mmCIF file of C-alpha atoms in Angstrom:
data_model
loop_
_atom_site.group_PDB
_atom_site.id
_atom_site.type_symbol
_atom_site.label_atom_id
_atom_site.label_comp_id
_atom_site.label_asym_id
_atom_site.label_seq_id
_atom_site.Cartn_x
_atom_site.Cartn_y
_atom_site.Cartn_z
ATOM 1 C CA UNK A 1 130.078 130.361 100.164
ATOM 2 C CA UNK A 2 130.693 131.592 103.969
ATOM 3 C CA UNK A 3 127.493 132.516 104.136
ATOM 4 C CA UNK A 4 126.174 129.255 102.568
ATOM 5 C CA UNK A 5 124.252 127.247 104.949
ATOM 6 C CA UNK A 6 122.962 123.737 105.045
ATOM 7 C CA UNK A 7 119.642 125.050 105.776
ATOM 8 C CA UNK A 8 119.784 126.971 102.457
ATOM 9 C CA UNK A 9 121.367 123.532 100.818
ATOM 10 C CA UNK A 10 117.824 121.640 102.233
ATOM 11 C CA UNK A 11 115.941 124.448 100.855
ATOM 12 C CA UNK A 12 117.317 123.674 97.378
ATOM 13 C CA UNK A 13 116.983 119.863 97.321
ATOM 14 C CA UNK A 14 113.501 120.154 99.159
ATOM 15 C CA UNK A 15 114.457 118.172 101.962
ATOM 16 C CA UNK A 16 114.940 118.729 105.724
ATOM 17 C CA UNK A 17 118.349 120.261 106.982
ATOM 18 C CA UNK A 18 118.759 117.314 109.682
ATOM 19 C CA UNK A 19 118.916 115.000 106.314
ATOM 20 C CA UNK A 20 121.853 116.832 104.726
ATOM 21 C CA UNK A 21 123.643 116.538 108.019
ATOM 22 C CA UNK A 22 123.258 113.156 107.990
ATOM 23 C CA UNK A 23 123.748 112.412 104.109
ATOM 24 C CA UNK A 24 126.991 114.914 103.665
ATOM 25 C CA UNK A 25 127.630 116.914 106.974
ATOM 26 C CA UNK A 26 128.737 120.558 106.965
ATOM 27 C CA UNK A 27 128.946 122.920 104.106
ATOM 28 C CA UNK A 28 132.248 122.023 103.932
ATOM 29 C CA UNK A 29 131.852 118.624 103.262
ATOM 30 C CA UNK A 30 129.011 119.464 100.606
ATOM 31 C CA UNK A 31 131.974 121.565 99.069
ATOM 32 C CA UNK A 32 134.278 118.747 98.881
ATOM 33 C CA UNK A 33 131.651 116.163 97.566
ATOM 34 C CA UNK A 34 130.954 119.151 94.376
ATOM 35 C CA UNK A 35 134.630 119.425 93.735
ATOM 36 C CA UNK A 36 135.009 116.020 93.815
ATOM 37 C CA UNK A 37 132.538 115.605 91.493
ATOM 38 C CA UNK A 38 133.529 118.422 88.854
ATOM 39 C CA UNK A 39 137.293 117.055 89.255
ATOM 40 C CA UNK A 40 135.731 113.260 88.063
ATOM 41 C CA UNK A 41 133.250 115.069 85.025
ATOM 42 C CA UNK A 42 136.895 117.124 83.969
ATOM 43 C CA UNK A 43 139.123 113.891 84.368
ATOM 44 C CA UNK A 44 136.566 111.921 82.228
ATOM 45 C CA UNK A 45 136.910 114.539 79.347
ATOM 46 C CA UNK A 46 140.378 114.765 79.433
ATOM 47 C CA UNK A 47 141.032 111.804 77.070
ATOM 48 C CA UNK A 48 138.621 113.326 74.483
ATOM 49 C CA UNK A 49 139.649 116.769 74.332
ATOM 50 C CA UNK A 50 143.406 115.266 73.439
ATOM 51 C CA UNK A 51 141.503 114.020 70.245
ATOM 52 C CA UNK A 52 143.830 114.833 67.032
ATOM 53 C CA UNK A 53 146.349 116.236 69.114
ATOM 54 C CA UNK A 54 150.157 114.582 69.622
ATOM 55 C CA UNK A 55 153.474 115.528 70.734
ATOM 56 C CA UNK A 56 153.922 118.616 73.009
ATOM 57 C CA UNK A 57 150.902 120.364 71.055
ATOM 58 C CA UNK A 58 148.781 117.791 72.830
ATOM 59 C CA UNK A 59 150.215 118.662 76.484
ATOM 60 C CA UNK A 60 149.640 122.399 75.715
ATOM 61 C CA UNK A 61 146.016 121.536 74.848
ATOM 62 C CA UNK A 62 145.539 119.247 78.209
ATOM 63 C CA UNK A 63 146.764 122.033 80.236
ATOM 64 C CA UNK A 64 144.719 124.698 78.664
ATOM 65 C CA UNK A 65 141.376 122.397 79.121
ATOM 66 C CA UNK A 66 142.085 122.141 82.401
ATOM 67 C CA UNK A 67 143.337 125.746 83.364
ATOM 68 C CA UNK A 68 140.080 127.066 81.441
ATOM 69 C CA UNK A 69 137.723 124.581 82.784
ATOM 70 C CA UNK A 70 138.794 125.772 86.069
ATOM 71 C CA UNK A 71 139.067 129.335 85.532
ATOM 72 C CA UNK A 72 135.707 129.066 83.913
ATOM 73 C CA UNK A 73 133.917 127.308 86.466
ATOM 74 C CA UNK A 74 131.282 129.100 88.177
ATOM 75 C CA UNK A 75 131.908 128.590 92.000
ATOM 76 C CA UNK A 76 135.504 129.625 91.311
ATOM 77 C CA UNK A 77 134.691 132.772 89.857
ATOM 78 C CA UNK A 78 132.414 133.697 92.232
ATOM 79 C CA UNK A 79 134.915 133.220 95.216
ATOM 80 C CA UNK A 80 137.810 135.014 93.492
ATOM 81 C CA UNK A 81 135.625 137.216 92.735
ATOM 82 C CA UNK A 82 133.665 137.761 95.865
ATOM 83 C CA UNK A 83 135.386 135.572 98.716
ATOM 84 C CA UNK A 84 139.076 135.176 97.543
ATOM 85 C CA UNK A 85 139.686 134.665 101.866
ATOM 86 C CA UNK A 86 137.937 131.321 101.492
ATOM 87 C CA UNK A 87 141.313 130.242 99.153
ATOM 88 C CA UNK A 88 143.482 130.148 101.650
ATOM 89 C CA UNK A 89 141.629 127.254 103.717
ATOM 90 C CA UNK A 90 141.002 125.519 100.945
ATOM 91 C CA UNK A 91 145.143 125.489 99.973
ATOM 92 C CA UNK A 92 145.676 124.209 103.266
ATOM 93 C CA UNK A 93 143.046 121.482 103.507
ATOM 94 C CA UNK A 94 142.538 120.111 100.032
ATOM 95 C CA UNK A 95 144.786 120.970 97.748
ATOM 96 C CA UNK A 96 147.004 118.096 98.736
ATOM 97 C CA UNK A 97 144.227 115.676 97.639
ATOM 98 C CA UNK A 98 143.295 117.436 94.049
ATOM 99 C CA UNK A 99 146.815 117.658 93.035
ATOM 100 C CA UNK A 100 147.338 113.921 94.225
ATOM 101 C CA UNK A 101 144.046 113.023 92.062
ATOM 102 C CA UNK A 102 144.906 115.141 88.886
ATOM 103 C CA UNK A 103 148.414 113.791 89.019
ATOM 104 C CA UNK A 104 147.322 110.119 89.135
ATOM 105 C CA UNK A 105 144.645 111.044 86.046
ATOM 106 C CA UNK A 106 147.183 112.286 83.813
ATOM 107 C CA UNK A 107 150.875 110.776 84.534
ATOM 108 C CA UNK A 108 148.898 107.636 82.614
ATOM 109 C CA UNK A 109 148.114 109.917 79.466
ATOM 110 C CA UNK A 110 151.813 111.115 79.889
ATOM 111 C CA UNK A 111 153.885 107.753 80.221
ATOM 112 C CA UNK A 112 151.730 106.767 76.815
ATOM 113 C CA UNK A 113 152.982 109.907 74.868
ATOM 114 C CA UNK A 114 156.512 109.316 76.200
ATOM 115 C CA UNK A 115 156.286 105.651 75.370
ATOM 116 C CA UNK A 116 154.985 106.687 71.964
ATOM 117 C CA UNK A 117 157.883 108.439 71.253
ATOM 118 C CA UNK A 118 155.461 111.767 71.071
ATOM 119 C CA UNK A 119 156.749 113.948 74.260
ATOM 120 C CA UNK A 120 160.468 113.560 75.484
ATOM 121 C CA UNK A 121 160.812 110.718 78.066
ATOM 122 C CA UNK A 122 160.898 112.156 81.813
ATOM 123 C CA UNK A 123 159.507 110.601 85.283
ATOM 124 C CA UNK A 124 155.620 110.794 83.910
ATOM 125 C CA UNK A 125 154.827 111.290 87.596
ATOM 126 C CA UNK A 126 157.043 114.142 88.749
ATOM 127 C CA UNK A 127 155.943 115.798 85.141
ATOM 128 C CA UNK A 128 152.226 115.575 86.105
ATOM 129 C CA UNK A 129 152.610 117.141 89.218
ATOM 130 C CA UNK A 130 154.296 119.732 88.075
ATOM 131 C CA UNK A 131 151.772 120.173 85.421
ATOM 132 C CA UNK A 132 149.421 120.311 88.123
ATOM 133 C CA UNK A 133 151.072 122.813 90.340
ATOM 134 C CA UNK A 134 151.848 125.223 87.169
ATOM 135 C CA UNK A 135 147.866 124.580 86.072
ATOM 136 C CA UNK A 136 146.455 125.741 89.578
ATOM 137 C CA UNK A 137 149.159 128.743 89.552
ATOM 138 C CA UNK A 138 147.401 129.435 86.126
ATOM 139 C CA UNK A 139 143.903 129.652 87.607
ATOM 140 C CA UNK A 140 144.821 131.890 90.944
ATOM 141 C CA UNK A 141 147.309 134.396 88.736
ATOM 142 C CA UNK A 142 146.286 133.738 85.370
ATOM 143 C CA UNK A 143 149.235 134.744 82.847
ATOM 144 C CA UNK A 144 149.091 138.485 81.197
ATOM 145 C CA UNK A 145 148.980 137.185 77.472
ATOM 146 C CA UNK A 146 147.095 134.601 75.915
ATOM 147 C CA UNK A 147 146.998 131.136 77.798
ATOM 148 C CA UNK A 148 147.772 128.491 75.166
ATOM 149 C CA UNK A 149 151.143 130.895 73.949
ATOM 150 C CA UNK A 150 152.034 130.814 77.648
ATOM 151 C CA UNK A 151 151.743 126.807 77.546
ATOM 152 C CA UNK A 152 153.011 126.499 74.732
ATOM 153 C CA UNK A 153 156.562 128.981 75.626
ATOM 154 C CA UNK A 154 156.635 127.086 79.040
ATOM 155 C CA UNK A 155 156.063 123.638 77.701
ATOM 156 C CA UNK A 156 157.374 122.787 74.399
ATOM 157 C CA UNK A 157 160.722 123.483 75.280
ATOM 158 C CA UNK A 158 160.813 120.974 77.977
ATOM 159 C CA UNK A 159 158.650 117.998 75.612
ATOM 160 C CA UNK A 160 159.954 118.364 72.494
ATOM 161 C CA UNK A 161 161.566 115.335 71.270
ATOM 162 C CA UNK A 162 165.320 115.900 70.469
ATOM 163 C CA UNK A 163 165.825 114.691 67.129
#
């Protein structure tokens, strides 16, 4: 990605540098507008992965969707792979805004499970975020065992309905 130009962007879309400029602005931007757009394509599956899922079980499964779809996604592999220095700007810059956008996308999908009577009842938007954080801790360091187990030790405990 550093050495990502917007010339080489034009190149791709067959149009002239000066029009990316104009359009989206510095590789940086163009960066922001692609995670933006990955972050709305995951958000939008969200409610269908959760399909036949309920109670904790279901949170475990929403975490692992997102925590793979991340891990999995090709840009982020290549930079932990190959540029794990461009992380740290990223933290810094836009992290605030993803975690404020995840959080908003899910805290819904949690205050229905709580109001369901499917997930113990907590602040649905202090439980998202920290979903959030503990999801993009997943993707930087990702646990030694098996993800869902991880989730699932980490989680259940906390979401299980006393009864």
């Amino acid at each position: 990605m550093r050495r990502t130009s917007v010339q080489d962007v034009a190149d791709e879309l067959g149009v002239n540098r000066t029009t990316v400029y104009r359009q989206v602005g510095t590789i940086n931007e163009v960066i922001r507008l692609l995670i933006a757009r990955d972050l709305h394509r995951l958000l939008g599956e969200l409610p269908a992965s959760l399909a036949g899922t309920s109670g904790p079980r279901a949170v475990v499964e929403l975490m692992a969707t997102i925590v793979q779809y991340a891990s999995d996604h090709p840009v982020m592999v290549k930079v932990l792979r190959d540029e794990p220095e461009v992380i740290g700007p990223f933290l810094a810059s836009d992290l605030p805004e993803v975690i404020d956008r995840v959080t908003a996308a899910i805290s819904p999908l949690l205050g229905a499970a709580m109001a369901a009577d499917q997930i113990a009842r907590r602040n649905p938007d202090l439980l998202a975020e920290s979903l959030v954080r503990l999801g993009i801790t997943l993707v930087l360091a990702p646990p030694s065992g098996e993800l869902e187990t991880f989730l699932a030790e980490v989680l259940v405990p906390t979401l299980k309905l006393d009864r």
